[in-house]
mmCIF file of C-alpha atoms in Angstrom:
data_model
loop_
_atom_site.group_PDB
_atom_site.id
_atom_site.type_symbol
_atom_site.label_atom_id
_atom_site.label_comp_id
_atom_site.label_asym_id
_atom_site.label_seq_id
_atom_site.Cartn_x
_atom_site.Cartn_y
_atom_site.Cartn_z
ATOM 1 C CA MET A 931 22.929 17.091 8.802
ATOM 2 C CA PHE A 932 20.580 19.887 9.452
ATOM 3 C CA ASN A 933 17.772 20.592 11.830
ATOM 4 C CA ALA A 934 14.267 20.675 10.454
ATOM 5 C CA GLY A 935 13.013 23.143 13.217
ATOM 6 C CA ASN A 936 13.236 23.593 16.911
ATOM 7 C CA SER A 937 9.511 22.598 17.176
ATOM 8 C CA THR A 938 10.066 19.180 15.932
ATOM 9 C CA ASP A 939 13.796 18.632 16.704
ATOM 10 C CA LEU A 940 14.042 16.456 13.566
ATOM 11 C CA GLN A 941 17.206 15.987 11.609
ATOM 12 C CA PHE A 942 17.814 14.697 8.077
ATOM 13 C CA ARG A 943 20.474 12.060 7.500
ATOM 14 C CA SER A 944 21.989 12.289 4.238
ATOM 15 C CA GLY A 945 23.145 9.364 2.060
ATOM 16 C CA SER A 946 26.828 10.034 2.939
ATOM 17 C CA ASN A 947 26.235 9.539 6.705
ATOM 18 C CA PRO A 948 24.163 6.443 7.147
ATOM 19 C CA LYS A 949 22.918 5.354 10.467
ATOM 20 C CA PRO A 950 25.089 2.649 12.161
ATOM 21 C CA LYS A 951 23.282 -0.566 12.135
ATOM 22 C CA LYS A 952 22.229 -1.872 15.489
ATOM 23 C CA VAL A 953 24.004 -4.870 16.897
ATOM 24 C CA GLY A 954 22.144 -7.917 16.833
ATOM 25 C CA ALA A 955 19.263 -6.370 15.038
ATOM 26 C CA VAL A 956 16.976 -8.506 13.060
ATOM 27 C CA MET A 957 14.408 -7.093 10.519
ATOM 28 C CA LYS A 958 10.776 -7.497 11.458
ATOM 29 C CA GLY A 959 10.055 -9.149 8.235
ATOM 30 C CA GLU A 960 12.743 -11.788 8.758
ATOM 31 C CA ARG A 961 11.339 -12.483 12.143
ATOM 32 C CA GLN A 962 7.847 -12.959 10.857
ATOM 33 C CA GLN A 963 8.863 -15.171 7.806
ATOM 34 C CA ASP A 964 8.643 -18.544 9.553
ATOM 35 C CA TYR A 965 5.692 -17.626 11.664
ATOM 36 C CA ASN A 966 3.710 -16.430 8.545
ATOM 37 C CA ARG A 967 4.583 -19.631 6.655
ATOM 38 C CA ASP A 968 3.116 -21.662 9.462
ATOM 39 C CA GLY A 969 -0.299 -20.053 8.964
ATOM 40 C CA GLY A 970 -0.012 -17.596 11.909
ATOM 41 C CA GLU A 971 -1.765 -14.159 11.843
ATOM 42 C CA ARG A 972 -0.189 -11.803 9.315
ATOM 43 C CA PRO A 973 -0.054 -7.983 9.642
ATOM 44 C CA PHE A 974 -2.570 -7.786 6.749
ATOM 45 C CA LYS A 975 -5.126 -10.579 7.932
ATOM 46 C CA TYR A 976 -8.540 -11.240 6.641
ATOM 47 C CA SER A 977 -11.360 -10.886 9.104
ATOM 48 C CA ALA A 978 -15.043 -11.768 8.347
ATOM 49 C CA ALA A 979 -16.270 -8.553 9.987
ATOM 50 C CA ASP A 980 -14.572 -6.150 7.378
ATOM 51 C CA ARG A 981 -16.616 -6.660 4.379
ATOM 52 C CA ALA A 982 -19.731 -8.823 3.810
ATOM 53 C CA LEU A 983 -18.444 -10.556 0.642
ATOM 54 C CA GLY A 984 -19.911 -13.698 1.970
ATOM 55 C CA VAL A 985 -23.439 -12.361 1.725
ATOM 56 C CA GLU A 986 -25.854 -14.969 0.211
ATOM 57 C CA MET A 987 -26.323 -13.784 -3.444
ATOM 58 C CA SER A 988 -27.448 -17.213 -4.759
ATOM 59 C CA GLN A 989 -31.099 -16.334 -4.468
ATOM 60 C CA ALA A 990 -30.695 -13.030 -6.465
ATOM 61 C CA ALA A 991 -32.931 -13.020 -9.614
ATOM 62 C CA SER A 992 -30.115 -11.787 -11.981
ATOM 63 C CA VAL A 993 -26.483 -10.753 -11.877
ATOM 64 C CA ALA A 994 -27.489 -7.129 -11.599
ATOM 65 C CA ALA A 995 -29.599 -7.835 -8.586
ATOM 66 C CA ALA A 996 -26.854 -9.806 -7.132
ATOM 67 C CA ALA A 997 -24.368 -6.836 -7.412
ATOM 68 C CA ALA A 998 -27.048 -4.595 -5.637
ATOM 69 C CA GLU A 999 -27.489 -7.022 -2.843
ATOM 70 C CA PHE A 1000 -23.771 -7.179 -2.370
ATOM 71 C CA ILE A 1001 -23.544 -3.477 -1.964
ATOM 72 C CA THR A 1002 -26.527 -3.225 0.300
ATOM 73 C CA ALA A 1003 -25.293 -6.101 2.501
ATOM 74 C CA GLU A 1004 -21.898 -4.657 2.773
ATOM 75 C CA LYS A 1005 -23.242 -1.470 4.157
ATOM 76 C CA ARG A 1006 -25.600 -3.299 6.527
ATOM 77 C CA GLY A 1007 -22.753 -5.514 7.723
ATOM 78 C CA ARG A 1008 -20.490 -2.556 8.560
ATOM 79 C CA GLU A 1009 -23.303 -0.894 10.528
ATOM 80 C CA ALA A 1010 -23.950 -4.120 12.516
ATOM 81 C CA GLU A 1011 -20.391 -4.725 13.813
ATOM 82 C CA PRO A 1012 -17.390 -2.171 13.537
ATOM 83 C CA PRO A 1013 -14.581 -4.468 12.374
ATOM 84 C CA ALA A 1014 -10.855 -4.209 12.872
ATOM 85 C CA ARG A 1015 -8.757 -2.906 10.060
ATOM 86 C CA ALA A 1016 -7.772 -6.099 8.269
ATOM 87 C CA TYR A 1017 -8.374 -7.956 5.200
ATOM 88 C CA LEU A 1018 -11.317 -10.296 5.107
ATOM 89 C CA LYS A 1019 -10.921 -14.105 4.703
ATOM 90 C CA ARG A 1020 -13.934 -16.303 4.196
ATOM 91 C CA THR A 1021 -13.579 -19.732 5.797
ATOM 92 C CA GLY A 1022 -13.726 -22.622 3.271
ATOM 93 C CA ASP A 1023 -13.653 -20.263 0.331
ATOM 94 C CA ARG A 1024 -11.151 -18.151 -1.741
ATOM 95 C CA PRO A 1025 -10.201 -14.959 -0.050
ATOM 96 C CA ALA A 1026 -12.343 -11.910 -0.839
ATOM 97 C CA PHE A 1027 -11.339 -10.041 -4.056
ATOM 98 C CA LEU A 1028 -10.737 -6.448 -2.849
ATOM 99 C CA VAL A 1029 -11.489 -3.421 -4.749
ATOM 100 C CA LEU A 1030 -9.661 -0.557 -3.034
ATOM 101 C CA ARG A 1031 -9.335 3.107 -3.782
ATOM 102 C CA GLU A 1032 -6.234 4.813 -5.383
ATOM 103 C CA GLY A 1033 -5.619 8.626 -4.688
ATOM 104 C CA GLN A 1034 -6.830 10.970 -2.137
ATOM 105 C CA GLY A 1035 -10.728 11.345 -2.440
ATOM 106 C CA ASP A 1036 -13.003 14.272 -2.251
ATOM 107 C CA ARG A 1037 -13.929 13.610 1.306
ATOM 108 C CA LEU A 1038 -11.895 16.111 3.334
ATOM 109 C CA LEU A 1039 -13.109 15.185 6.741
ATOM 110 C CA ARG A 1040 -12.863 11.873 8.623
ATOM 111 C CA ASP A 1041 -15.865 9.699 9.202
ATOM 112 C CA GLU A 1042 -15.995 9.015 12.992
ATOM 113 C CA SER A 1043 -18.959 6.549 12.627
ATOM 114 C CA GLY A 1044 -16.644 3.638 13.592
ATOM 115 C CA THR A 1045 -16.680 2.056 10.218
ATOM 116 C CA PHE A 1046 -13.461 0.895 8.445
ATOM 117 C CA PRO A 1047 -12.453 -0.033 4.936
ATOM 118 C CA ALA A 1048 -11.586 -3.566 3.861
ATOM 119 C CA GLY A 1049 -8.074 -2.414 2.903
ATOM 120 C CA PRO A 1050 -5.939 0.630 2.570
ATOM 121 C CA CYS A 1051 -6.258 3.550 0.047
ATOM 122 C CA LEU A 1052 -3.246 3.768 -2.089
ATOM 123 C CA ILE A 1053 -1.484 7.248 -1.817
ATOM 124 C CA ARG A 1054 1.234 7.875 -4.557
ATOM 125 C CA SER A 1055 3.462 10.346 -2.867
ATOM 126 C CA GLU A 1056 4.983 11.253 -6.257
ATOM 127 C CA GLU A 1057 1.808 13.235 -6.909
ATOM 128 C CA TRP A 1058 2.573 15.490 -3.925
ATOM 129 C CA LEU A 1059 5.759 16.642 -5.896
ATOM 130 C CA GLN A 1060 3.516 17.656 -8.731
ATOM 131 C CA THR A 1061 1.541 20.137 -6.874
ATOM 132 C CA PRO A 1062 2.352 23.939 -7.356
ATOM 133 C CA GLU A 1063 3.717 24.218 -3.923
ATOM 134 C CA LEU A 1064 6.312 21.495 -4.398
ATOM 135 C CA ALA A 1065 6.978 21.262 -8.165
ATOM 136 C CA GLY A 1066 9.266 24.435 -8.259
ATOM 137 C CA LEU A 1067 11.060 23.565 -5.054
ATOM 138 C CA TYR A 1068 11.853 19.994 -6.184
ATOM 139 C CA GLU A 1069 13.080 21.165 -9.547
ATOM 140 C CA CYS A 1070 15.365 23.818 -7.828
ATOM 141 C CA TRP A 1071 16.645 21.107 -5.432
ATOM 142 C CA LEU A 1072 17.208 18.583 -8.193
ATOM 143 C CA TYR A 1073 19.361 20.697 -10.381
ATOM 144 C CA SER A 1074 21.068 22.856 -7.635
ATOM 145 C CA GLU A 1075 24.840 22.657 -7.779
ATOM 146 C CA ASP A 1076 25.307 24.667 -4.518
ATOM 147 C CA THR A 1077 25.459 22.475 -1.519
ATOM 148 C CA LEU A 1078 24.154 25.045 1.013
ATOM 149 C CA GLN A 1079 21.298 26.085 -1.363
ATOM 150 C CA ALA A 1080 20.408 22.450 -1.897
ATOM 151 C CA GLU A 1081 20.087 21.881 1.937
ATOM 152 C CA ARG A 1082 17.857 24.861 2.397
ATOM 153 C CA THR A 1083 15.787 23.875 -0.441
ATOM 154 C CA LEU A 1084 15.377 20.286 0.892
ATOM 155 C CA GLN A 1085 14.317 21.768 4.205
ATOM 156 C CA ARG A 1086 11.545 23.799 2.582
ATOM 157 C CA ILE A 1087 10.554 20.611 0.739
ATOM 158 C CA TYR A 1088 10.271 18.753 4.066
ATOM 159 C CA TYR A 1089 7.877 21.467 5.487
ATOM 160 C CA ARG A 1090 5.740 21.129 2.255
ATOM 161 C CA LEU A 1091 5.736 17.424 2.651
ATOM 162 C CA ARG A 1092 4.737 17.619 6.182
ATOM 163 C CA ALA A 1093 1.816 19.953 5.350
ATOM 164 C CA ALA A 1094 0.770 17.313 2.618
ATOM 165 C CA SER A 1095 1.135 14.622 5.211
ATOM 166 C CA ALA A 1096 -0.979 16.503 7.765
ATOM 167 C CA ALA A 1097 -3.670 16.953 5.204
ATOM 168 C CA LEU A 1098 -3.728 13.324 4.466
ATOM 169 C CA LEU A 1099 -4.099 12.463 8.249
ATOM 170 C CA GLU A 1100 -6.919 15.086 8.549
ATOM 171 C CA SER A 1101 -8.863 13.439 5.734
ATOM 172 C CA ALA A 1102 -10.953 10.262 5.642
ATOM 173 C CA ASP A 1103 -8.160 8.358 3.888
ATOM 174 C CA SER A 1104 -6.066 8.405 6.978
ATOM 175 C CA ILE A 1105 -8.243 5.536 8.513
ATOM 176 C CA TRP A 1106 -6.030 3.131 6.551
ATOM 177 C CA ALA A 1107 -3.558 4.382 3.886
ATOM 178 C CA ALA A 1108 -0.739 2.882 2.090
ATOM 179 C CA VAL A 1109 1.867 5.553 1.190
ATOM 180 C CA THR A 1110 4.403 5.010 -1.499
ATOM 181 C CA LEU A 1111 8.025 5.773 -0.799
ATOM 182 C CA LEU A 1112 8.990 8.560 -3.199
ATOM 183 C CA HIS A 1113 10.675 7.463 -6.422
ATOM 184 C CA THR A 1114 11.099 9.590 -9.470
ATOM 185 C CA PRO A 1115 12.614 8.917 -12.869
ATOM 186 C CA GLU A 1116 15.145 11.782 -12.579
ATOM 187 C CA LEU A 1117 16.575 10.236 -9.308
ATOM 188 C CA ALA A 1118 16.445 6.624 -10.402
ATOM 189 C CA ALA A 1119 20.210 6.779 -11.450
ATOM 190 C CA ARG A 1120 21.151 8.819 -8.363
ATOM 191 C CA PRO A 1121 20.592 6.778 -5.318
ATOM 192 C CA ALA A 1122 22.147 9.099 -2.962
ATOM 193 C CA ARG A 1123 20.066 12.115 -3.717
ATOM 194 C CA LEU A 1124 16.935 9.817 -3.955
ATOM 195 C CA LYS A 1125 17.680 8.607 -0.244
ATOM 196 C CA GLU A 1126 17.841 12.257 0.889
ATOM 197 C CA LEU A 1127 14.396 12.955 -0.527
ATOM 198 C CA GLN A 1128 12.998 9.760 0.875
ATOM 199 C CA ASP A 1129 14.573 10.597 4.214
ATOM 200 C CA ALA A 1130 12.828 14.011 4.133
ATOM 201 C CA GLN A 1131 9.496 12.423 3.152
ATOM 202 C CA LEU A 1132 9.664 9.877 5.875
ATOM 203 C CA GLU A 1133 10.603 12.355 8.528
ATOM 204 C CA ALA A 1134 7.632 14.556 7.402
ATOM 205 C CA LEU A 1135 5.174 11.836 7.473
ATOM 206 C CA PHE A 1136 6.210 10.509 10.777
ATOM 207 C CA ALA A 1137 6.425 13.851 12.442
ATOM 208 C CA ALA A 1138 2.834 14.602 11.140
ATOM 209 C CA LEU A 1139 1.687 11.175 12.389
ATOM 210 C CA ALA A 1140 3.321 11.752 15.873
ATOM 211 C CA ALA A 1141 1.534 15.183 16.042
ATOM 212 C CA ASN A 1142 -1.723 13.522 15.135
ATOM 213 C CA GLN A 1143 -1.309 10.860 17.759
ATOM 214 C CA ARG A 1144 -0.743 13.415 20.344
ATOM 215 C CA LEU A 1145 -4.259 14.843 19.571
ATOM 216 C CA GLY A 1146 -5.797 11.439 20.087
ATOM 217 C CA SER A 1147 -6.383 10.653 16.433
ATOM 218 C CA ASP A 1148 -6.177 7.010 15.253
ATOM 219 C CA SER A 1149 -4.688 6.505 11.907
ATOM 220 C CA ARG A 1150 -3.089 3.604 10.113
ATOM 221 C CA ILE A 1151 -0.368 4.445 7.696
ATOM 222 C CA ASP A 1152 1.503 1.521 5.935
ATOM 223 C CA LEU A 1153 4.450 2.175 3.652
ATOM 224 C CA LEU A 1154 5.371 0.893 0.278
ATOM 225 C CA ALA A 1155 9.089 0.393 -0.803
ATOM 226 C CA ALA A 1156 9.805 1.841 -4.033
ATOM 227 C CA TYR A 1157 10.274 -0.844 -6.894
ATOM 228 C CA PRO A 1158 12.886 -3.137 -5.308
ATOM 229 C CA ALA A 1159 14.291 -5.591 -7.936
ATOM 230 C CA SER A 1160 15.685 -8.129 -5.560
ATOM 231 C CA ARG A 1161 15.209 -9.318 -1.822
ATOM 232 C CA ALA A 1162 18.307 -7.489 -0.961
ATOM 233 C CA GLU A 1163 17.079 -4.231 -2.220
ATOM 234 C CA PHE A 1164 13.756 -4.531 -0.438
ATOM 235 C CA ALA A 1165 15.581 -5.470 2.829
ATOM 236 C CA ALA A 1166 17.699 -2.371 2.539
ATOM 237 C CA GLN A 1167 14.540 -0.018 2.131
ATOM 238 C CA ARG A 1168 12.704 -1.867 4.892
ATOM 239 C CA GLU A 1169 15.443 -1.321 7.350
ATOM 240 C CA PHE A 1170 15.795 2.315 6.280
ATOM 241 C CA ILE A 1171 12.031 2.937 6.850
ATOM 242 C CA GLU A 1172 12.119 1.153 10.305
ATOM 243 C CA ASP A 1173 15.110 3.205 11.260
ATOM 244 C CA VAL A 1174 13.451 6.353 10.599
ATOM 245 C CA ALA A 1175 10.200 5.303 12.253
ATOM 246 C CA GLU A 1176 12.027 4.034 15.273
ATOM 247 C CA GLN A 1177 13.828 7.494 15.588
ATOM 248 C CA THR A 1178 10.722 9.522 15.175
ATOM 249 C CA LEU A 1179 7.949 7.428 16.721
ATOM 250 C CA GLY A 1180 9.686 4.841 18.797
ATOM 251 C CA HIS A 1181 10.426 1.192 18.658
ATOM 252 C CA ALA A 1182 6.795 0.066 19.389
ATOM 253 C CA TYR A 1183 5.551 1.826 16.189
ATOM 254 C CA ALA A 1184 8.539 0.663 14.047
ATOM 255 C CA ALA A 1185 7.858 -2.864 15.001
ATOM 256 C CA ALA A 1186 4.043 -2.634 14.221
ATOM 257 C CA CYS A 1187 4.326 -0.732 10.946
ATOM 258 C CA SER A 1188 3.394 -2.759 7.876
ATOM 259 C CA ILE A 1189 5.888 -2.332 5.009
ATOM 260 C CA GLY A 1190 4.993 -3.710 1.606
ATOM 261 C CA ALA A 1191 6.741 -3.698 -1.743
ATOM 262 C CA ARG A 1192 5.584 -1.854 -4.870
ATOM 263 C CA ILE A 1193 7.073 -3.896 -7.692
ATOM 264 C CA ALA A 1194 7.162 -3.293 -11.465
ATOM 265 C CA PRO A 1195 5.521 -5.844 -13.790
ATOM 266 C CA GLY A 1196 9.178 -6.482 -15.232
ATOM 267 C CA VAL A 1197 10.469 -7.864 -12.070
ATOM 268 C CA PRO A 1198 11.562 -11.679 -12.459
ATOM 269 C CA PRO A 1199 9.103 -13.959 -10.904
ATOM 270 C CA ALA A 1200 11.704 -15.530 -8.782
ATOM 271 C CA ALA A 1201 12.725 -12.100 -7.374
ATOM 272 C CA ALA A 1202 9.011 -11.402 -6.582
ATOM 273 C CA GLY A 1203 8.894 -14.566 -4.635
ATOM 274 C CA GLU A 1204 11.938 -13.838 -2.700
ATOM 275 C CA ILE A 1205 10.689 -10.232 -1.937
ATOM 276 C CA ALA A 1206 7.287 -11.729 -0.738
ATOM 277 C CA ARG A 1207 9.234 -13.676 1.923
ATOM 278 C CA ILE A 1208 9.898 -10.607 3.986
ATOM 279 C CA ALA A 1209 7.308 -8.175 2.654
ATOM 280 C CA ASP A 1210 4.050 -7.644 4.603
ATOM 281 C CA PHE A 1211 2.166 -7.260 1.266
ATOM 282 C CA LEU A 1212 2.932 -6.759 -2.511
ATOM 283 C CA VAL A 1213 1.502 -4.270 -4.989
ATOM 284 C CA LEU A 1214 2.209 -5.033 -8.642
ATOM 285 C CA ASP A 1215 2.195 -1.507 -10.160
ATOM 286 C CA GLY A 1216 1.237 -1.189 -13.837
ATOM 287 C CA ALA A 1217 2.129 2.547 -13.657
ATOM 288 C CA ALA A 1218 5.799 1.495 -13.488
ATOM 289 C CA GLU A 1219 5.852 0.575 -17.175
ATOM 290 C CA PRO A 1220 5.752 3.063 -20.105
ATOM 291 C CA ALA A 1221 2.270 3.812 -21.523
ATOM 292 C CA ALA A 1222 1.133 1.513 -24.136
ATOM 293 C CA PRO A 1223 -2.201 0.792 -26.012
ATOM 294 C CA GLU A 1224 -5.003 -0.374 -23.606
ATOM 295 C CA GLY A 1225 -5.370 -3.837 -24.999
ATOM 296 C CA PRO A 1226 -1.774 -5.012 -25.311
ATOM 297 C CA ALA A 1227 -0.931 -3.295 -21.885
ATOM 298 C CA ALA A 1228 -3.704 -5.197 -20.055
ATOM 299 C CA ALA A 1229 -2.813 -8.463 -21.604
ATOM 300 C CA ASP A 1230 1.071 -8.038 -20.816
ATOM 301 C CA PHE A 1231 0.094 -6.991 -17.332
ATOM 302 C CA VAL A 1232 -2.044 -10.115 -16.639
ATOM 303 C CA MET A 1233 0.683 -12.374 -17.974
ATOM 304 C CA ALA A 1234 3.230 -10.703 -15.686
ATOM 305 C CA ALA A 1235 0.887 -10.768 -12.670
ATOM 306 C CA GLU A 1236 0.111 -14.495 -13.229
ATOM 307 C CA ALA A 1237 3.908 -15.255 -13.255
ATOM 308 C CA ALA A 1238 4.706 -13.158 -10.212
ATOM 309 C CA LEU A 1239 1.596 -14.440 -8.363
ATOM 310 C CA ALA A 1240 2.586 -18.084 -9.061
ATOM 311 C CA ALA A 1241 6.081 -17.468 -7.654
ATOM 312 C CA VAL A 1242 4.868 -15.754 -4.500
ATOM 313 C CA ARG A 1243 2.248 -18.453 -3.865
ATOM 314 C CA ARG A 1244 4.952 -21.048 -3.849
ATOM 315 C CA VAL A 1245 6.708 -19.466 -0.972
ATOM 316 C CA ARG A 1246 3.812 -17.773 0.872
ATOM 317 C CA PRO A 1247 0.370 -19.192 -0.183
ATOM 318 C CA ALA A 1248 -1.519 -16.683 1.855
ATOM 319 C CA ALA A 1249 0.376 -13.590 0.718
ATOM 320 C CA VAL A 1250 -1.693 -10.467 -0.114
ATOM 321 C CA VAL A 1251 -0.862 -9.526 -3.706
ATOM 322 C CA LEU A 1252 -2.645 -6.498 -5.211
ATOM 323 C CA ALA A 1253 -2.537 -4.828 -8.546
ATOM 324 C CA ALA A 1254 -2.547 -1.141 -9.270
ATOM 325 C CA GLY A 1255 -2.081 1.261 -12.273
ATOM 326 C CA ALA A 1256 -4.160 1.855 -15.335
ATOM 327 C CA PRO A 1257 -4.169 -1.790 -16.563
ATOM 328 C CA ALA A 1258 -5.548 -3.146 -13.299
ATOM 329 C CA ALA A 1259 -9.279 -1.945 -13.524
ATOM 330 C CA GLY A 1260 -9.386 -2.990 -17.190
ATOM 331 C CA ALA A 1261 -8.035 -6.465 -16.401
ATOM 332 C CA LEU A 1262 -10.191 -7.058 -13.271
ATOM 333 C CA ALA A 1263 -11.816 -10.390 -14.513
ATOM 334 C CA ASP A 1264 -8.549 -11.863 -15.589
ATOM 335 C CA LEU A 1265 -6.798 -10.644 -12.232
ATOM 336 C CA TYR A 1266 -9.742 -12.335 -10.282
ATOM 337 C CA ARG A 1267 -9.351 -15.492 -12.449
ATOM 338 C CA ILE A 1268 -5.719 -16.053 -11.575
ATOM 339 C CA GLY A 1269 -6.303 -15.440 -7.824
ATOM 340 C CA MET A 1270 -4.933 -12.031 -7.110
ATOM 341 C CA SER A 1271 -6.054 -10.487 -3.826
ATOM 342 C CA GLY A 1272 -7.631 -7.317 -5.452
ATOM 343 C CA ILE A 1273 -6.887 -4.102 -7.171
ATOM 344 C CA PHE A 1274 -6.482 -0.470 -6.501
ATOM 345 C CA CYS A 1275 -8.442 1.915 -8.817
ATOM 346 C CA SER A 1276 -9.474 5.594 -9.038
ATOM 347 C CA ALA A 1277 -12.586 6.732 -7.399
ATOM 348 C CA GLY A 1278 -14.254 7.139 -10.725
ATOM 349 C CA GLN A 1279 -13.648 3.487 -11.612
ATOM 350 C CA ARG A 1280 -14.467 1.939 -8.174
ATOM 351 C CA THR A 1281 -18.230 1.711 -8.549
ATOM 352 C CA GLU A 1282 -18.072 -0.264 -11.732
ATOM 353 C CA ALA A 1283 -15.199 -2.281 -10.537
ATOM 354 C CA LEU A 1284 -17.153 -3.402 -7.332
ATOM 355 C CA LEU A 1285 -20.036 -4.345 -9.375
ATOM 356 C CA ARG A 1286 -17.900 -6.496 -11.703
ATOM 357 C CA ALA A 1287 -16.203 -7.973 -8.710
ATOM 358 C CA ALA A 1288 -19.582 -8.754 -7.120
ATOM 359 C CA CYS A 1289 -20.813 -10.390 -10.330
ATOM 360 C CA LEU A 1290 -17.666 -12.533 -10.575
ATOM 361 C CA THR A 1291 -18.089 -13.579 -7.004
ATOM 362 C CA TRP A 1292 -21.756 -14.455 -7.606
ATOM 363 C CA MET A 1293 -20.930 -16.521 -10.698
ATOM 364 C CA ALA A 1294 -18.181 -18.374 -8.868
ATOM 365 C CA ARG A 1295 -20.554 -19.183 -5.967
ATOM 366 C CA GLN A 1296 -23.064 -20.532 -8.505
ATOM 367 C CA ASP A 1297 -20.602 -22.704 -10.130
ATOM 368 C CA ASN A 1298 -19.503 -24.052 -6.856
ATOM 369 C CA THR A 1299 -23.164 -24.840 -5.910
ATOM 370 C CA THR A 1300 -23.755 -26.453 -9.326
ATOM 371 C CA ASP A 1301 -20.630 -28.604 -8.936
ATOM 372 C CA THR A 1302 -21.628 -29.590 -5.388
ATOM 373 C CA ALA A 1303 -25.158 -30.494 -6.473
ATOM 374 C CA ALA A 1304 -23.703 -32.571 -9.477
ATOM 375 C CA GLU A 1305 -21.463 -34.495 -7.192
ATOM 376 C CA GLY A 1306 -24.454 -35.644 -5.167
ATOM 377 C CA TRP A 1307 -25.891 -37.576 -8.156
ATOM 378 C CA LEU A 1308 -22.457 -39.445 -8.741
#
């Protein structure tokens, strides 16, 4: 154990000294499982006020006009009624296909106009380790053979991670962000060291969030467990996150924090279904697989997504399942077709992806209108 500083009075817990499990404790995901299955309100629910995807585009003169109408109506709807931060669900129709941003944007300041995104921005915390301020420290800690030196280096990493967390919370992305739990290839086979790094990350993130809350700022930060291969692995990661959150921010925040699972396309569909039982949302991450040619990568990704989605829908029909990584934006049409909840894509890809999603929505609505009219003649 070592203290992160007098000002925060935070301590890291190494993998060799796990926190005793509370007697009678039941994980929040387990408690919500039956409630979610019965159609109750989920942590990531859909609300008609979030995005105006239900805007009438059937009168548009062309597909391009429909896309333009979609974007205009979305902005108009947000100005009309400030929504809660929740996913949209259109009554009597398939859920809205969300096109969400991945990576911190160029907007450095928060927009206090009262408008909220339709879903979180995906923040890959591994990118923080690649910054000049952290890259050298991480490498020094990773290969250090001296225990005392490793602890001191990890403490310096903590402060750098806290600065990165504070920068996130001061940016526009903090309105609603989903932050990944750190996971690096070098530590994949060293679970004890990986847990030490993740503990430092969570302490830094929650300490920055606590300081931000004391200043009266309203931020929503959700967490993504790192590539669990089974329900048991996700349960362990979830409990770890909730324990750190409870010790840092209190029981109320720990109980309200949404915790999802970032899963690799190679995870067996049955395992994805079991993870979905206790996860608040799922992200199928194409970045977890080695780089491959664009065409085969997209085709394989869609096949994996379809199999995983079918398994998830069998146990939780209303589960939120999103796609991320390079193959996601290129396979948008196929992901829409199979019923995914949406995708994460870079800021540079998002405008095109929004237009394509609007066109697919418009065409689907036209098909439904045509089918309804045809049935009237039968």
